[in-house]
Short mmCIF file of C-alpha atoms in Angstrom, two decimals:
data_model
loop_
_atom_site.label_atom_id
_atom_site.label_comp_id
_atom_site.label_asym_id
_atom_site.label_seq_id
_atom_site.Cartn_x
_atom_site.Cartn_y
_atom_site.Cartn_z
CA MET A 10 -17.33 53.80 -48.66
CA SER A 11 -13.21 54.19 -47.31
CA ASN A 12 -11.93 50.79 -46.30
CA LYS A 13 -9.64 52.54 -44.00
CA PRO A 14 -10.16 51.71 -40.22
CA GLU A 15 -12.17 55.19 -38.67
CA ARG A 16 -9.22 55.01 -35.52
CA LEU A 17 -6.58 52.64 -35.71
CA ARG A 18 -4.14 52.69 -32.60
CA VAL A 19 -0.63 50.88 -32.78
CA GLY A 20 1.22 49.52 -30.13
CA ILE A 21 5.41 48.92 -30.82
CA ASP A 22 6.96 46.20 -28.80
CA ALA A 23 10.57 47.14 -28.28
CA SER A 24 11.39 44.65 -25.19
CA ASN A 25 13.63 43.11 -27.48
CA ILE A 26 15.01 46.01 -29.76
CA ARG A 27 18.11 46.94 -28.04
CA ALA A 28 20.66 47.48 -30.94
CA GLY A 29 22.47 47.36 -33.76
CA GLY A 30 20.35 47.13 -36.74
CA GLY A 31 16.91 46.83 -34.86
CA VAL A 32 17.27 49.83 -32.97
CA THR A 33 18.31 51.63 -36.49
CA HIS A 34 14.93 50.43 -38.02
CA LEU A 35 12.63 51.52 -35.18
CA ALA A 36 14.54 55.03 -35.32
CA GLU A 37 14.37 55.56 -39.10
CA LEU A 38 10.74 54.04 -38.94
CA VAL A 39 9.23 56.89 -36.67
CA ARG A 40 11.51 59.02 -37.87
CA ASN A 41 9.83 58.92 -41.56
CA ALA A 42 6.32 57.79 -40.81
CA GLU A 43 3.34 59.35 -41.59
CA PRO A 44 0.69 56.77 -40.29
CA GLU A 45 -2.32 59.40 -40.62
CA ARG A 46 -2.30 57.89 -44.09
CA HIS A 47 -3.03 54.62 -43.60
CA GLY A 48 -5.88 55.75 -40.53
CA VAL A 49 -3.31 55.45 -37.83
CA THR A 50 -4.06 57.66 -35.56
CA SER A 51 -1.64 57.07 -32.66
CA VAL A 52 1.11 54.48 -32.05
CA VAL A 53 2.83 53.95 -28.59
CA VAL A 54 6.39 52.80 -28.11
CA TRP A 55 7.31 50.29 -25.29
CA GLY A 56 11.27 49.69 -24.63
CA GLY A 57 14.16 50.35 -22.31
CA LYS A 58 15.58 53.74 -21.89
CA ASP A 59 18.65 53.68 -24.34
CA THR A 60 16.01 52.64 -26.79
CA LEU A 61 13.52 55.08 -26.55
CA ASP A 62 16.29 57.78 -26.32
CA ARG A 63 16.95 56.80 -29.61
CA VAL A 64 13.42 57.31 -31.24
CA ALA A 65 12.32 61.20 -32.00
CA SER A 66 9.53 62.62 -30.97
CA ARG A 67 6.25 62.67 -33.54
CA PRO A 68 2.94 64.26 -32.63
CA TRP A 69 1.24 60.86 -33.19
CA LEU A 70 3.86 58.89 -30.90
CA GLU A 71 3.54 58.14 -26.78
CA LEU A 72 6.77 56.83 -25.86
CA GLN A 73 6.39 54.38 -22.61
CA HIS A 74 9.70 53.45 -20.57
CA GLU A 75 9.40 50.26 -18.46
CA ALA A 76 12.25 50.01 -16.16
CA ALA A 77 12.06 46.18 -16.73
CA LEU A 78 13.22 46.40 -19.87
CA ASP A 79 16.79 47.86 -18.85
CA GLY A 80 17.12 44.56 -17.50
CA PRO A 81 18.50 41.39 -18.25
CA LEU A 82 16.75 38.93 -20.87
CA THR A 83 14.55 36.94 -18.40
CA LYS A 84 12.71 40.10 -16.91
CA ARG A 85 12.23 41.33 -19.94
CA LEU A 86 10.74 38.34 -20.95
CA ALA A 87 8.67 38.47 -18.21
CA TRP A 88 7.46 42.07 -18.94
CA GLN A 89 6.70 40.93 -21.86
CA ARG A 90 4.63 37.71 -21.16
CA ARG A 91 2.99 39.54 -18.08
CA GLN A 92 2.73 43.16 -18.55
CA LEU A 93 2.29 43.70 -22.12
CA THR A 94 -0.76 42.11 -22.57
CA SER A 95 -2.64 44.36 -20.48
CA LEU A 96 -0.99 47.68 -21.65
CA ALA A 97 -1.89 46.92 -25.19
CA LYS A 98 -4.84 45.94 -24.41
CA GLU A 99 -5.93 49.36 -23.02
CA ASN A 100 -3.78 51.32 -25.33
CA CYS A 101 -3.40 50.13 -29.39
CA ASP A 102 -5.95 47.53 -31.55
CA VAL A 103 -2.73 45.65 -33.19
CA LEU A 104 0.49 45.13 -31.73
CA PHE A 105 3.75 45.53 -33.91
CA VAL A 106 6.52 43.00 -32.70
CA PRO A 107 9.80 44.04 -35.09
CA GLY A 108 11.61 41.93 -32.52
CA GLY A 109 10.35 38.82 -34.03
CA SER A 110 9.59 36.84 -30.75
CA TYR A 111 6.34 37.37 -28.82
CA SER A 112 4.88 34.90 -25.65
CA GLY A 113 1.91 37.07 -24.72
CA ASP A 114 -1.72 36.75 -25.35
CA PHE A 115 -2.79 39.84 -27.04
CA SER A 116 -4.33 39.24 -30.96
CA PRO A 117 -4.11 40.71 -33.44
CA PHE A 118 -0.31 41.09 -33.51
CA ILE A 119 1.98 41.50 -36.55
CA THR A 120 5.48 40.68 -36.61
CA MET A 121 9.59 40.85 -38.32
CA ALA A 122 12.15 38.30 -39.45
CA GLN A 123 15.32 40.85 -38.71
CA ASN A 124 17.64 38.03 -37.20
CA GLN A 125 18.20 35.58 -40.57
CA LEU A 126 20.93 33.33 -38.04
CA VAL A 127 17.19 32.12 -36.38
CA PHE A 128 16.58 30.22 -39.81
CA GLU A 129 20.05 29.19 -40.98
CA PRO A 130 21.25 25.86 -38.85
CA LYS A 131 24.50 25.75 -40.30
CA GLU A 132 25.38 29.38 -39.66
CA ARG A 133 24.07 28.94 -36.16
CA GLN A 134 26.25 25.96 -35.72
CA ARG A 135 29.38 28.02 -35.91
CA TYR A 136 28.79 29.15 -32.67
CA GLY A 137 28.60 25.48 -30.71
CA LEU A 138 28.14 25.60 -27.17
CA SER A 139 28.13 28.71 -26.72
CA LYS A 140 25.91 31.31 -24.43
CA ILE A 141 24.74 32.85 -27.95
CA GLY A 142 24.69 29.39 -29.81
CA LEU A 143 22.04 28.47 -26.88
CA ARG A 144 20.25 31.68 -27.32
CA LEU A 145 19.81 30.62 -31.00
CA LYS A 146 18.27 27.71 -29.76
CA LEU A 147 15.91 29.08 -28.05
CA LEU A 148 14.79 31.98 -30.25
CA VAL A 149 14.57 29.61 -32.95
CA GLU A 150 11.53 28.13 -30.73
CA THR A 151 10.05 31.19 -29.89
CA GLN A 152 10.05 33.04 -33.21
CA SER A 153 8.56 29.74 -34.90
CA ALA A 154 5.86 30.13 -32.61
CA THR A 155 5.71 33.58 -32.96
CA PHE A 156 5.13 33.15 -36.75
CA ARG A 157 2.81 30.95 -36.77
CA ARG A 158 0.62 33.07 -34.21
CA ALA A 159 0.89 36.27 -35.78
CA ALA A 160 -1.65 37.51 -37.76
CA GLY A 161 0.81 39.20 -40.82
CA ILE A 162 5.12 38.97 -40.99
CA ILE A 163 7.41 41.31 -42.55
CA PHE A 164 10.42 40.05 -44.36
CA LEU A 165 13.17 42.49 -45.05
CA THR A 166 13.84 39.81 -48.38
CA GLU A 167 12.30 37.53 -50.36
CA THR A 168 15.12 34.95 -50.36
CA THR A 169 14.06 35.15 -46.51
CA ARG A 170 10.37 34.62 -47.28
CA ARG A 171 11.00 31.80 -49.48
CA MET A 172 12.92 29.96 -46.79
CA VAL A 173 10.89 30.48 -43.86
CA GLU A 174 7.11 30.24 -45.23
CA PRO A 175 7.44 26.40 -46.43
CA ARG A 176 9.69 25.48 -43.25
CA LEU A 177 7.06 27.06 -40.90
CA ASP A 178 4.16 25.54 -42.94
CA ILE A 179 2.45 29.64 -43.21
CA ALA A 180 2.64 30.33 -46.90
CA GLY A 181 -1.10 31.19 -46.60
CA LYS A 182 -0.52 34.12 -43.95
CA PRO A 183 -0.49 37.61 -44.78
CA SER A 184 3.23 39.07 -45.53
CA ALA A 185 5.41 41.37 -46.61
CA VAL A 186 8.69 41.96 -47.94
CA ILE A 187 9.91 45.47 -46.68
CA PRO A 188 14.04 46.16 -47.15
CA HIS A 189 15.59 48.65 -44.50
CA GLY A 190 16.25 51.97 -45.95
CA ILE A 191 19.97 53.99 -45.66
CA ASN A 192 20.99 57.26 -44.12
CA PRO A 193 21.04 59.98 -46.43
CA SER A 194 24.74 60.83 -45.19
CA PHE A 195 26.16 58.07 -46.58
CA ARG A 196 25.25 59.14 -50.14
CA ARG A 197 27.96 59.87 -52.11
CA ALA A 198 28.40 60.35 -56.05
CA VAL A 199 30.38 58.00 -57.75
CA ARG A 200 34.44 58.97 -58.08
CA LYS A 201 36.45 58.60 -61.23
CA GLN A 202 38.35 55.33 -60.96
CA GLU A 203 42.19 55.15 -61.55
CA ALA A 204 44.04 52.56 -63.17
CA ALA A 205 45.84 50.15 -60.19
CA SER A 206 49.75 51.55 -62.01
CA ALA A 207 47.74 54.86 -60.30
CA TYR A 208 48.69 52.95 -56.72
CA SER A 209 51.60 51.98 -54.61
CA VAL A 210 52.93 51.27 -51.37
CA ALA A 211 53.33 54.90 -50.55
CA ARG A 212 49.70 55.49 -51.63
CA PRO A 213 48.14 51.77 -51.18
CA PHE A 214 44.74 50.93 -52.61
CA LYS A 215 42.65 50.85 -49.44
CA PHE A 216 39.47 47.84 -49.20
CA LEU A 217 37.17 48.58 -46.60
CA TYR A 218 34.57 46.09 -44.34
CA VAL A 219 32.40 47.26 -41.74
CA SER A 220 31.52 44.30 -39.39
CA ILE A 221 30.99 43.15 -36.06
CA ILE A 222 33.43 41.14 -36.05
CA ASP A 223 32.04 37.57 -35.72
CA VAL A 224 31.99 34.06 -36.73
CA TYR A 225 29.76 34.08 -40.25
CA LYS A 226 31.45 37.52 -40.93
CA HIS A 227 34.84 35.72 -42.18
CA GLN A 228 37.44 38.59 -41.73
CA TRP A 229 40.04 36.38 -41.15
CA GLN A 230 39.45 34.39 -44.59
CA VAL A 231 39.56 38.47 -46.16
CA VAL A 232 42.41 39.23 -44.05
CA GLU A 233 44.44 36.21 -45.70
CA ALA A 234 43.22 37.49 -49.27
CA VAL A 235 44.87 40.55 -48.81
CA ALA A 236 47.91 39.11 -48.00
CA GLN A 237 47.73 36.77 -51.01
CA LEU A 238 47.59 40.36 -53.09
CA ARG A 239 50.69 41.71 -51.06
CA ARG A 240 52.43 38.79 -51.24
CA GLN A 241 51.71 38.97 -55.69
CA GLY A 242 52.93 42.38 -55.50
CA MET A 243 50.00 44.82 -55.33
CA PRO A 244 49.94 47.34 -53.15
CA VAL A 245 46.43 46.62 -51.29
CA GLU A 246 45.47 48.05 -47.59
CA LEU A 247 42.75 46.55 -45.68
CA ASP A 248 40.44 48.29 -42.48
CA LEU A 249 38.46 46.60 -40.69
CA VAL A 250 36.09 48.56 -38.69
CA GLY A 251 33.75 47.34 -36.21
CA PRO A 252 32.89 45.70 -32.78
CA TYR A 253 33.83 42.72 -32.10
CA TYR A 254 32.01 39.18 -30.58
CA PRO A 255 35.24 37.79 -28.18
CA PRO A 256 35.89 34.57 -29.97
CA ALA A 257 35.98 36.10 -33.56
CA LEU A 258 38.29 38.48 -32.31
CA ARG A 259 40.87 36.25 -30.67
CA ARG A 260 40.58 34.40 -34.44
CA LEU A 261 41.34 37.56 -36.18
CA ARG A 262 43.77 38.31 -34.19
CA LYS A 263 45.71 35.23 -34.96
CA ALA A 264 44.99 35.52 -38.20
CA ILE A 265 46.68 39.63 -38.42
CA THR A 266 49.76 37.58 -36.59
CA GLU A 267 50.25 35.25 -38.65
CA PHE A 268 49.87 37.28 -42.48
CA ASP A 269 50.87 40.38 -41.44
CA PRO A 270 52.36 40.84 -38.04
CA ARG A 271 53.75 44.26 -38.27
CA GLU A 272 50.24 44.96 -39.27
CA GLU A 273 52.14 46.86 -42.11
CA PHE A 274 48.67 46.67 -44.55
CA ILE A 275 46.14 45.09 -42.03
CA HIS A 276 44.49 47.58 -39.76
CA TYR A 277 41.49 46.71 -37.11
CA ARG A 278 40.27 49.94 -36.43
CA GLY A 279 37.55 48.73 -33.64
CA PRO A 280 34.06 50.49 -33.35
CA ALA A 281 33.30 53.85 -34.92
CA GLY A 282 30.86 56.59 -34.81
CA GLN A 283 29.13 57.45 -37.66
CA ASP A 284 31.19 60.38 -38.21
CA GLU A 285 34.21 58.23 -38.44
CA LEU A 286 32.23 55.56 -40.02
CA LEU A 287 31.59 58.12 -43.14
CA LYS A 288 35.39 59.25 -43.13
CA TYR A 289 36.22 55.36 -43.57
CA TYR A 290 33.94 55.07 -46.54
CA GLN A 291 34.90 58.70 -47.84
CA ASP A 292 38.54 57.04 -47.90
CA ALA A 293 38.20 53.94 -49.14
CA ASP A 294 38.57 52.77 -52.43
CA ALA A 295 36.38 49.55 -52.56
CA PHE A 296 34.40 48.22 -50.27
CA VAL A 297 34.21 44.22 -49.03
CA PHE A 298 31.47 42.01 -47.44
CA ALA A 299 32.11 38.42 -46.35
CA SER A 300 28.90 37.54 -44.10
CA SER A 301 27.65 34.65 -45.03
CA CYS A 302 24.42 35.34 -43.04
CA GLU A 303 22.34 38.22 -43.25
CA SER A 304 18.91 39.61 -42.83
CA PHE A 305 19.63 42.34 -45.09
CA GLY A 306 22.85 43.76 -45.00
CA LEU A 307 22.51 47.72 -43.61
CA VAL A 308 26.71 48.52 -43.92
CA LEU A 309 26.57 46.82 -47.06
CA ALA A 310 23.69 48.98 -48.57
CA ASP A 311 25.25 52.15 -47.16
CA ALA A 312 28.80 51.10 -49.31
CA MET A 313 26.26 50.55 -52.38
CA ALA A 314 25.50 54.19 -51.60
CA ALA A 315 29.06 55.67 -50.78
CA GLY A 316 29.46 54.75 -54.27
CA LEU A 317 31.97 52.33 -53.98
CA PRO A 318 33.00 49.30 -56.40
CA ILE A 319 31.70 46.62 -54.02
CA ALA A 320 32.89 42.92 -53.93
CA CYS A 321 30.63 40.59 -51.73
CA SER A 322 30.09 37.06 -50.32
CA ASP A 323 27.46 35.14 -52.58
CA ARG A 324 25.47 33.87 -49.23
CA SER A 325 22.00 34.06 -47.55
CA VAL A 326 20.07 37.23 -48.99
CA LEU A 327 23.33 39.69 -50.20
CA PRO A 328 22.62 38.85 -53.82
CA GLU A 329 19.41 39.90 -53.76
CA VAL A 330 20.05 43.06 -52.08
CA LEU A 331 23.16 43.61 -54.55
CA GLY A 332 21.93 42.59 -57.31
CA ASP A 333 24.03 42.73 -60.51
CA ALA A 334 25.74 45.68 -59.20
CA GLY A 335 29.09 43.68 -57.99
CA ILE A 336 31.39 40.82 -58.12
CA TYR A 337 30.78 38.01 -56.14
CA PHE A 338 32.84 35.33 -53.91
CA ASN A 339 32.91 32.25 -51.67
CA PRO A 340 33.32 33.75 -48.43
CA GLU A 341 35.30 30.29 -46.98
CA GLN A 342 37.67 30.66 -49.15
CA ALA A 343 40.45 33.37 -49.08
CA ARG A 344 41.44 32.19 -52.75
CA ASP A 345 38.21 33.04 -54.10
CA ILE A 346 37.84 36.20 -52.36
CA ALA A 347 41.45 37.18 -53.61
CA ARG A 348 40.19 36.33 -56.90
CA ALA A 349 37.41 39.07 -56.38
CA LEU A 350 39.55 41.67 -54.88
CA GLU A 351 42.09 40.89 -57.42
CA SER A 352 39.46 41.88 -60.54
CA LEU A 353 38.56 45.07 -58.75
CA PHE A 354 41.49 46.31 -58.13
CA SER A 355 43.54 45.21 -61.67
CA ASP A 356 40.22 47.10 -63.30
CA ALA A 357 39.14 50.29 -62.99
CA GLU A 358 36.46 50.13 -65.90
CA LEU A 359 35.36 47.49 -63.90
CA ARG A 360 35.60 49.28 -61.00
CA GLY A 361 33.42 52.16 -62.25
CA ARG A 362 30.93 50.24 -63.78
CA TYR A 363 30.21 48.32 -60.34
CA ALA A 364 30.45 51.48 -57.98
CA ARG A 365 27.39 53.40 -60.62
CA LEU A 366 25.24 49.82 -60.50
CA ALA A 367 25.53 50.03 -56.96
CA SER A 368 24.74 53.38 -56.49
CA GLU A 369 21.84 53.51 -58.88
CA ARG A 370 21.02 50.28 -57.11
CA SER A 371 20.99 51.97 -53.66
CA GLU A 372 18.23 54.61 -54.39
CA LEU A 373 15.50 51.52 -53.94
CA TYR A 374 16.32 51.62 -50.20
CA THR A 375 14.80 54.29 -48.09
CA TRP A 376 13.71 54.44 -45.14
CA GLU A 377 10.55 57.21 -46.21
CA ARG A 378 9.79 53.78 -47.86
CA CYS A 379 10.02 51.43 -45.50
CA ALA A 380 8.04 53.25 -42.93
CA GLU A 381 5.02 53.85 -45.70
CA GLU A 382 5.06 50.71 -46.76
CA THR A 383 5.10 49.14 -43.49
CA PHE A 384 2.03 51.03 -41.93
CA ARG A 385 0.67 50.44 -45.12
CA PHE A 386 1.05 46.92 -44.04
CA ILE A 387 0.36 47.00 -40.53
CA ALA A 388 -3.70 48.80 -41.64
CA SER A 389 -3.73 46.26 -44.66
CA VAL A 390 -3.66 42.87 -42.27
CA ILE A 391 -6.35 45.08 -39.76
CA LYS A 392 -8.65 45.95 -42.50
#
């Protein structure tokens, strides 16, 4: 006799999925899923228009646009608290809440830890008494309550699971570690590395840092580190790519003005679409990632797939994601970042080894695996 449910209907609450890695996860989860393998006969997603527009059509999928979810946070919370419970009772047997916060009465539901800032007080303090700081404080309360009530929890890394379970006293609750995947378009063959002597001011060695400009990303420390290498005569440049949090951008601009006032070797490129982003990866000689707080680090995984040698922060979950496939540094010390960047620039053999290891390790992270393990876990919790 099979242990699979004869007919399992899954609902997905996308009311808090609006941008970034959350939307990417939802879109790729649906695109790569084969839920029938686990007894799931239908999936309904409730979300705002912009989010649902990113989700591909599937035979077993129903996309339900809710006008309230196009509005501000207060409206979205009210909809989740009032309308979602009745909709879930009518349309599904289990609710999946990848956004991490759920205040309704439907049960059972499964949630997901996608915002590492919620679990790292030191990192939250960087925002002070700002709007984001207050929002994160609220999320600590709502997500803690959500995790305690959930029938199961998905973590992106074992590091986060070890951090969260004892803190919330939920060690006996069903849980799974299911990392995100990598967009296959980022995958590139590992290139042959050239000696440092092959580079010059006319043909500089290019470091790339892709990420939102934010208070825990430490782009200004990387700027100072690259400036240190230039002062030592190394022909290196830095491209910074990504959207921005205004206070962090002001700090970055100040650092650029101080260390490279003519912007000869530090370039903030702003946000980029996927085609433009792929070109940045293609043109780069090495990747640097100086974040001190990540739930997974999708852009780091993309750089691994792109076959780039990587210098990476030693904080949060990043050593688990990158493993031994890169060189590490303290993201809050420009001198230590400079040490790591100099090692990559100066040693072509080291670059080649790290690039190969990163490319091989990136094969662990696929959206097919993520989708398969997610629906397997959902079905196993209900079973």
